[in-house]
Short mmCIF file of C-alpha atoms in Angstrom, two decimals:
data_model
loop_
_atom_site.label_atom_id
_atom_site.label_comp_id
_atom_site.label_asym_id
_atom_site.label_seq_id
_atom_site.Cartn_x
_atom_site.Cartn_y
_atom_site.Cartn_z
CA GLN A 955 137.19 72.57 26.54
CA VAL A 956 135.89 69.71 28.83
CA GLN A 957 134.55 66.18 26.65
CA LEU A 958 133.48 62.95 26.95
CA GLN A 959 133.19 59.74 24.51
CA GLU A 960 131.13 56.95 24.73
CA SER A 961 132.42 53.47 23.90
CA GLY A 962 131.30 49.84 23.52
CA PRO A 963 129.43 46.88 22.37
CA GLY A 964 126.40 48.58 20.35
CA LEU A 965 124.77 45.06 21.06
CA VAL A 966 124.46 42.89 24.12
CA LYS A 967 122.79 39.70 25.08
CA PRO A 968 120.30 38.79 27.53
CA SER A 969 121.29 38.13 30.63
CA GLN A 970 124.98 39.07 29.39
CA THR A 971 126.81 42.19 31.26
CA LEU A 972 127.12 45.50 29.85
CA SER A 973 130.20 47.16 30.00
CA LEU A 974 130.94 50.66 28.16
CA THR A 975 133.72 53.04 29.08
CA CYS A 976 133.75 57.61 28.98
CA THR A 977 136.69 58.93 28.01
CA VAL A 978 137.59 62.03 29.60
CA SER A 979 139.65 64.95 26.79
CA GLY A 980 140.43 68.61 27.92
CA GLY A 981 141.00 67.76 31.63
CA SER A 982 141.80 65.54 34.38
CA ILE A 983 139.48 63.16 35.42
CA SER A 984 141.05 63.27 39.13
CA SER A 985 140.17 66.47 39.58
CA GLY A 986 138.47 66.22 43.22
CA ARG A 987 135.57 68.42 42.63
CA TYR A 988 133.71 66.26 39.60
CA TYR A 989 131.53 63.25 39.88
CA TRP A 990 131.47 60.96 37.08
CA SER A 991 127.90 59.88 35.78
CA TRP A 992 126.25 57.59 33.93
CA ILE A 993 122.21 58.26 33.16
CA ARG A 994 120.47 56.27 30.22
CA GLN A 995 117.88 57.14 28.58
CA PRO A 996 114.58 54.33 26.45
CA ALA A 997 114.03 55.28 22.94
CA GLY A 998 111.35 57.81 23.27
CA LYS A 999 111.33 57.93 27.07
CA GLY A 1000 112.79 60.08 29.96
CA LEU A 1001 116.09 60.36 31.77
CA GLU A 1002 117.25 57.78 34.23
CA TRP A 1003 119.84 58.54 36.58
CA ILE A 1004 122.73 55.17 36.65
CA GLY A 1005 124.79 56.11 39.44
CA ARG A 1006 128.13 58.29 39.75
CA ILE A 1007 131.96 57.90 41.42
CA TYR A 1008 133.98 60.46 42.48
CA THR A 1009 137.29 59.98 42.09
CA GLY A 1010 138.23 60.72 45.63
CA GLY A 1011 136.71 57.90 46.66
CA GLY A 1012 133.20 56.10 46.53
CA THR A 1013 129.95 55.41 44.66
CA ASP A 1014 126.08 56.16 44.67
CA TYR A 1015 123.54 54.12 42.29
CA ASN A 1016 120.32 54.50 41.61
CA PRO A 1017 118.40 52.36 44.51
CA SER A 1018 116.57 50.49 41.55
CA LEU A 1019 119.78 49.19 39.66
CA LYS A 1020 122.52 48.87 42.41
CA SER A 1021 122.54 45.49 43.10
CA ARG A 1022 123.13 45.13 38.85
CA VAL A 1023 125.44 48.33 38.29
CA THR A 1024 129.11 48.99 39.01
CA ILE A 1025 131.16 52.04 38.51
CA SER A 1026 135.07 52.16 37.85
CA VAL A 1027 137.37 54.69 37.15
CA ASP A 1028 141.17 54.44 35.89
CA THR A 1029 143.06 58.04 36.72
CA SER A 1030 145.77 57.22 34.66
CA ARG A 1031 143.74 56.56 31.29
CA ASN A 1032 141.25 59.31 32.31
CA GLN A 1033 138.12 56.91 31.99
CA PHE A 1034 135.99 55.70 33.90
CA SER A 1035 133.74 53.15 32.77
CA LEU A 1036 130.40 51.38 33.66
CA ARG A 1037 128.84 47.73 34.00
CA LEU A 1038 125.19 46.38 34.12
CA SER A 1039 125.08 42.77 34.83
CA SER A 1040 121.85 40.42 33.66
CA VAL A 1041 120.43 42.56 31.68
CA THR A 1042 117.09 42.52 29.42
CA ALA A 1043 115.70 43.78 26.65
CA ALA A 1044 114.28 46.82 29.17
CA ASP A 1045 118.08 47.63 29.56
CA THR A 1046 117.76 49.04 25.85
CA ALA A 1047 118.93 53.17 25.57
CA VAL A 1048 120.78 54.98 24.52
CA TYR A 1049 123.65 55.92 27.54
CA TYR A 1050 125.05 58.77 27.89
CA CYS A 1051 128.31 60.03 30.41
CA ALA A 1052 128.47 62.56 32.01
CA ARG A 1053 130.74 65.20 34.18
CA PHE A 1054 128.49 66.21 37.57
CA SER A 1055 130.25 69.78 38.73
CA GLY A 1056 129.56 71.90 42.00
CA THR A 1057 131.00 72.90 45.16
CA MET A 1058 130.23 73.35 49.25
CA ILE A 1059 128.12 76.28 48.43
CA VAL A 1060 126.53 75.58 44.67
CA PRO A 1061 124.42 72.67 44.00
CA TYR A 1062 125.56 70.23 41.45
CA TYR A 1063 124.88 70.08 38.21
CA PHE A 1064 125.61 68.17 34.99
CA ASP A 1065 128.10 70.54 32.53
CA TYR A 1066 128.71 67.99 30.26
CA TRP A 1067 128.03 64.79 28.38
CA GLY A 1068 128.97 62.49 26.29
CA GLN A 1069 126.93 62.20 22.82
CA GLY A 1070 125.64 59.12 23.99
CA THR A 1071 125.62 55.41 22.96
CA LEU A 1072 123.15 53.30 21.96
CA VAL A 1073 123.20 49.87 23.57
CA THR A 1074 119.96 47.22 22.49
CA VAL A 1075 120.19 44.09 24.44
CA SER A 1076 118.66 41.14 22.29
CA SER A 1077 119.80 37.56 21.16
CA ASP B 1358 113.50 57.89 46.71
CA ILE B 1359 112.79 61.81 45.62
CA GLN B 1360 110.10 61.72 43.28
CA MET B 1361 110.01 64.25 40.19
CA THR B 1362 107.08 65.69 38.56
CA GLN B 1363 106.77 68.10 35.16
CA SER B 1364 103.52 70.08 34.24
CA PRO B 1365 102.30 69.91 31.46
CA SER B 1366 103.94 66.58 29.66
CA SER B 1367 103.33 68.44 26.38
CA LEU B 1368 102.84 71.97 25.29
CA SER B 1369 101.90 74.13 21.97
CA ALA B 1370 103.34 77.77 21.71
CA SER B 1371 104.04 79.86 19.01
CA VAL B 1372 107.18 82.08 17.83
CA GLY B 1373 107.03 84.32 20.53
CA ASP B 1374 104.86 83.41 23.77
CA ARG B 1375 106.26 83.31 26.95
CA VAL B 1376 105.85 79.42 28.15
CA THR B 1377 106.69 78.16 32.11
CA ILE B 1378 107.36 75.10 33.22
CA THR B 1379 106.80 73.87 36.22
CA CYS B 1380 108.40 71.15 38.01
CA ARG B 1381 107.77 69.88 41.27
CA ALA B 1382 109.83 67.64 43.99
CA SER B 1383 107.85 64.65 46.37
CA GLN B 1384 110.06 66.60 49.21
CA SER B 1385 112.20 69.40 49.81
CA ILE B 1386 115.29 70.17 47.95
CA SER B 1387 115.86 73.81 48.91
CA VAL B 1388 117.41 74.93 45.76
CA TYR B 1389 119.35 72.50 44.21
CA LEU B 1390 117.46 71.65 40.81
CA ASN B 1391 118.18 72.05 37.69
CA TRP B 1392 116.81 72.68 34.24
CA TYR B 1393 118.02 70.91 30.86
CA GLN B 1394 116.98 71.21 27.03
CA GLN B 1395 117.32 68.24 24.71
CA LYS B 1396 116.92 67.78 21.11
CA PRO B 1397 116.21 64.89 19.18
CA GLY B 1398 119.21 63.03 18.98
CA LYS B 1399 121.21 65.22 20.97
CA ALA B 1400 122.59 65.18 24.88
CA PRO B 1401 120.97 67.53 26.88
CA LYS B 1402 121.77 70.91 27.32
CA LEU B 1403 121.96 72.30 30.97
CA LEU B 1404 120.11 75.48 30.71
CA ILE B 1405 119.68 76.78 34.83
CA TYR B 1406 121.36 76.02 37.81
CA ALA B 1407 120.50 76.12 41.79
CA ALA B 1408 116.79 76.82 40.89
CA SER B 1409 117.90 80.51 38.89
CA SER B 1410 121.40 80.27 37.87
CA LEU B 1411 121.89 81.12 34.48
CA GLN B 1412 123.88 78.78 33.13
CA SER B 1413 126.98 80.52 30.59
CA GLY B 1414 126.21 81.08 27.50
CA VAL B 1415 122.17 80.54 27.39
CA PRO B 1416 120.12 83.27 26.28
CA SER B 1417 118.58 85.64 29.01
CA ARG B 1418 114.93 84.44 27.51
CA PHE B 1419 115.23 81.37 30.01
CA SER B 1420 114.86 81.92 33.22
CA GLY B 1421 113.99 79.57 36.30
CA SER B 1422 112.44 80.13 39.85
CA GLY B 1423 111.52 78.26 43.37
CA SER B 1424 112.42 76.69 45.92
CA GLY B 1425 111.57 74.23 48.30
CA THR B 1426 109.31 71.48 46.35
CA ASP B 1427 107.80 73.72 43.79
CA PHE B 1428 110.18 75.29 40.40
CA THR B 1429 110.01 76.52 37.37
CA LEU B 1430 111.46 77.64 33.60
CA THR B 1431 110.05 80.40 32.24
CA ILE B 1432 111.17 81.85 28.72
CA SER B 1433 110.47 84.86 27.62
CA SER B 1434 109.53 84.62 24.03
CA LEU B 1435 109.83 81.63 22.58
CA GLN B 1436 112.36 81.21 19.46
CA PRO B 1437 112.09 78.44 16.84
CA GLU B 1438 115.01 76.85 18.31
CA ASP B 1439 113.40 76.51 22.15
CA PHE B 1440 111.13 73.63 20.23
CA ALA B 1441 112.33 70.58 22.44
CA ILE B 1442 111.74 68.27 25.77
CA TYR B 1443 112.71 70.05 28.80
CA TYR B 1444 113.50 67.77 31.61
CA CYS B 1445 114.23 68.92 35.66
CA GLN B 1446 116.74 67.41 37.85
CA GLN B 1447 117.57 67.61 41.11
CA SER B 1448 120.64 66.62 42.92
CA TYR B 1449 119.54 67.40 46.58
CA SER B 1450 119.79 63.21 47.26
CA ASN B 1451 121.68 61.25 44.45
CA SER B 1452 120.15 62.56 41.57
CA GLY B 1453 116.24 62.41 40.01
CA PHE B 1454 115.18 63.77 36.60
CA GLY B 1455 111.58 64.74 35.88
CA GLN B 1456 109.32 62.66 33.49
CA GLY B 1457 110.15 65.69 30.77
CA THR B 1458 108.14 68.29 28.85
CA ARG B 1459 107.79 68.45 25.49
CA LEU B 1460 107.24 71.74 23.98
CA GLU B 1461 106.15 71.74 20.67
CA ILE B 1462 105.14 74.50 17.84
CA LYS B 1463 101.62 75.50 17.59
#
């Protein structure tokens, strides 16, 4: 059974960089079929896709966040990470990591999610 | 960017009711449409993928249909555990979610 677990600081100061890590267990992050993704959700609001990384190479980001986001992967630790720079209060949210699965025939979907971690941006 | 619009934003229904939630894409996305259920304090759970395929372990009272720009999620007979927020998500171009539909007990 695949499991994902987010970790990182729960409080970040404005203008600083938010950094989170997602640890994958129960399967190899290097499997070529998957994209590893970050999604966030402000309190009481909907889901916002942040971006994804394919361990074969390549990243895709939400255009609205692209200038501030970096997603990277550490296959030796079975982890992938999110960095969001120049944060403001608007970046306060629960941040989820998730696995994006699919094939050439079956369209992709998020099948496994972490439990989410609350990150608050405040001085 | 592809915009996803769900309707209604909220819905009150009773146990046993048949409920339909609609999701519309701003451009054709073929069947690149998924549905999720989210309960308070929990991560979303995949219900339907590729517009109409039921995820393993999801009760058969959930079904999805549609292609192109218009999609529906139907719950044939509401159960108490179905009261939650439902999101559609497109995977045609990057990813994007609808704004959600809150399903409440009448």
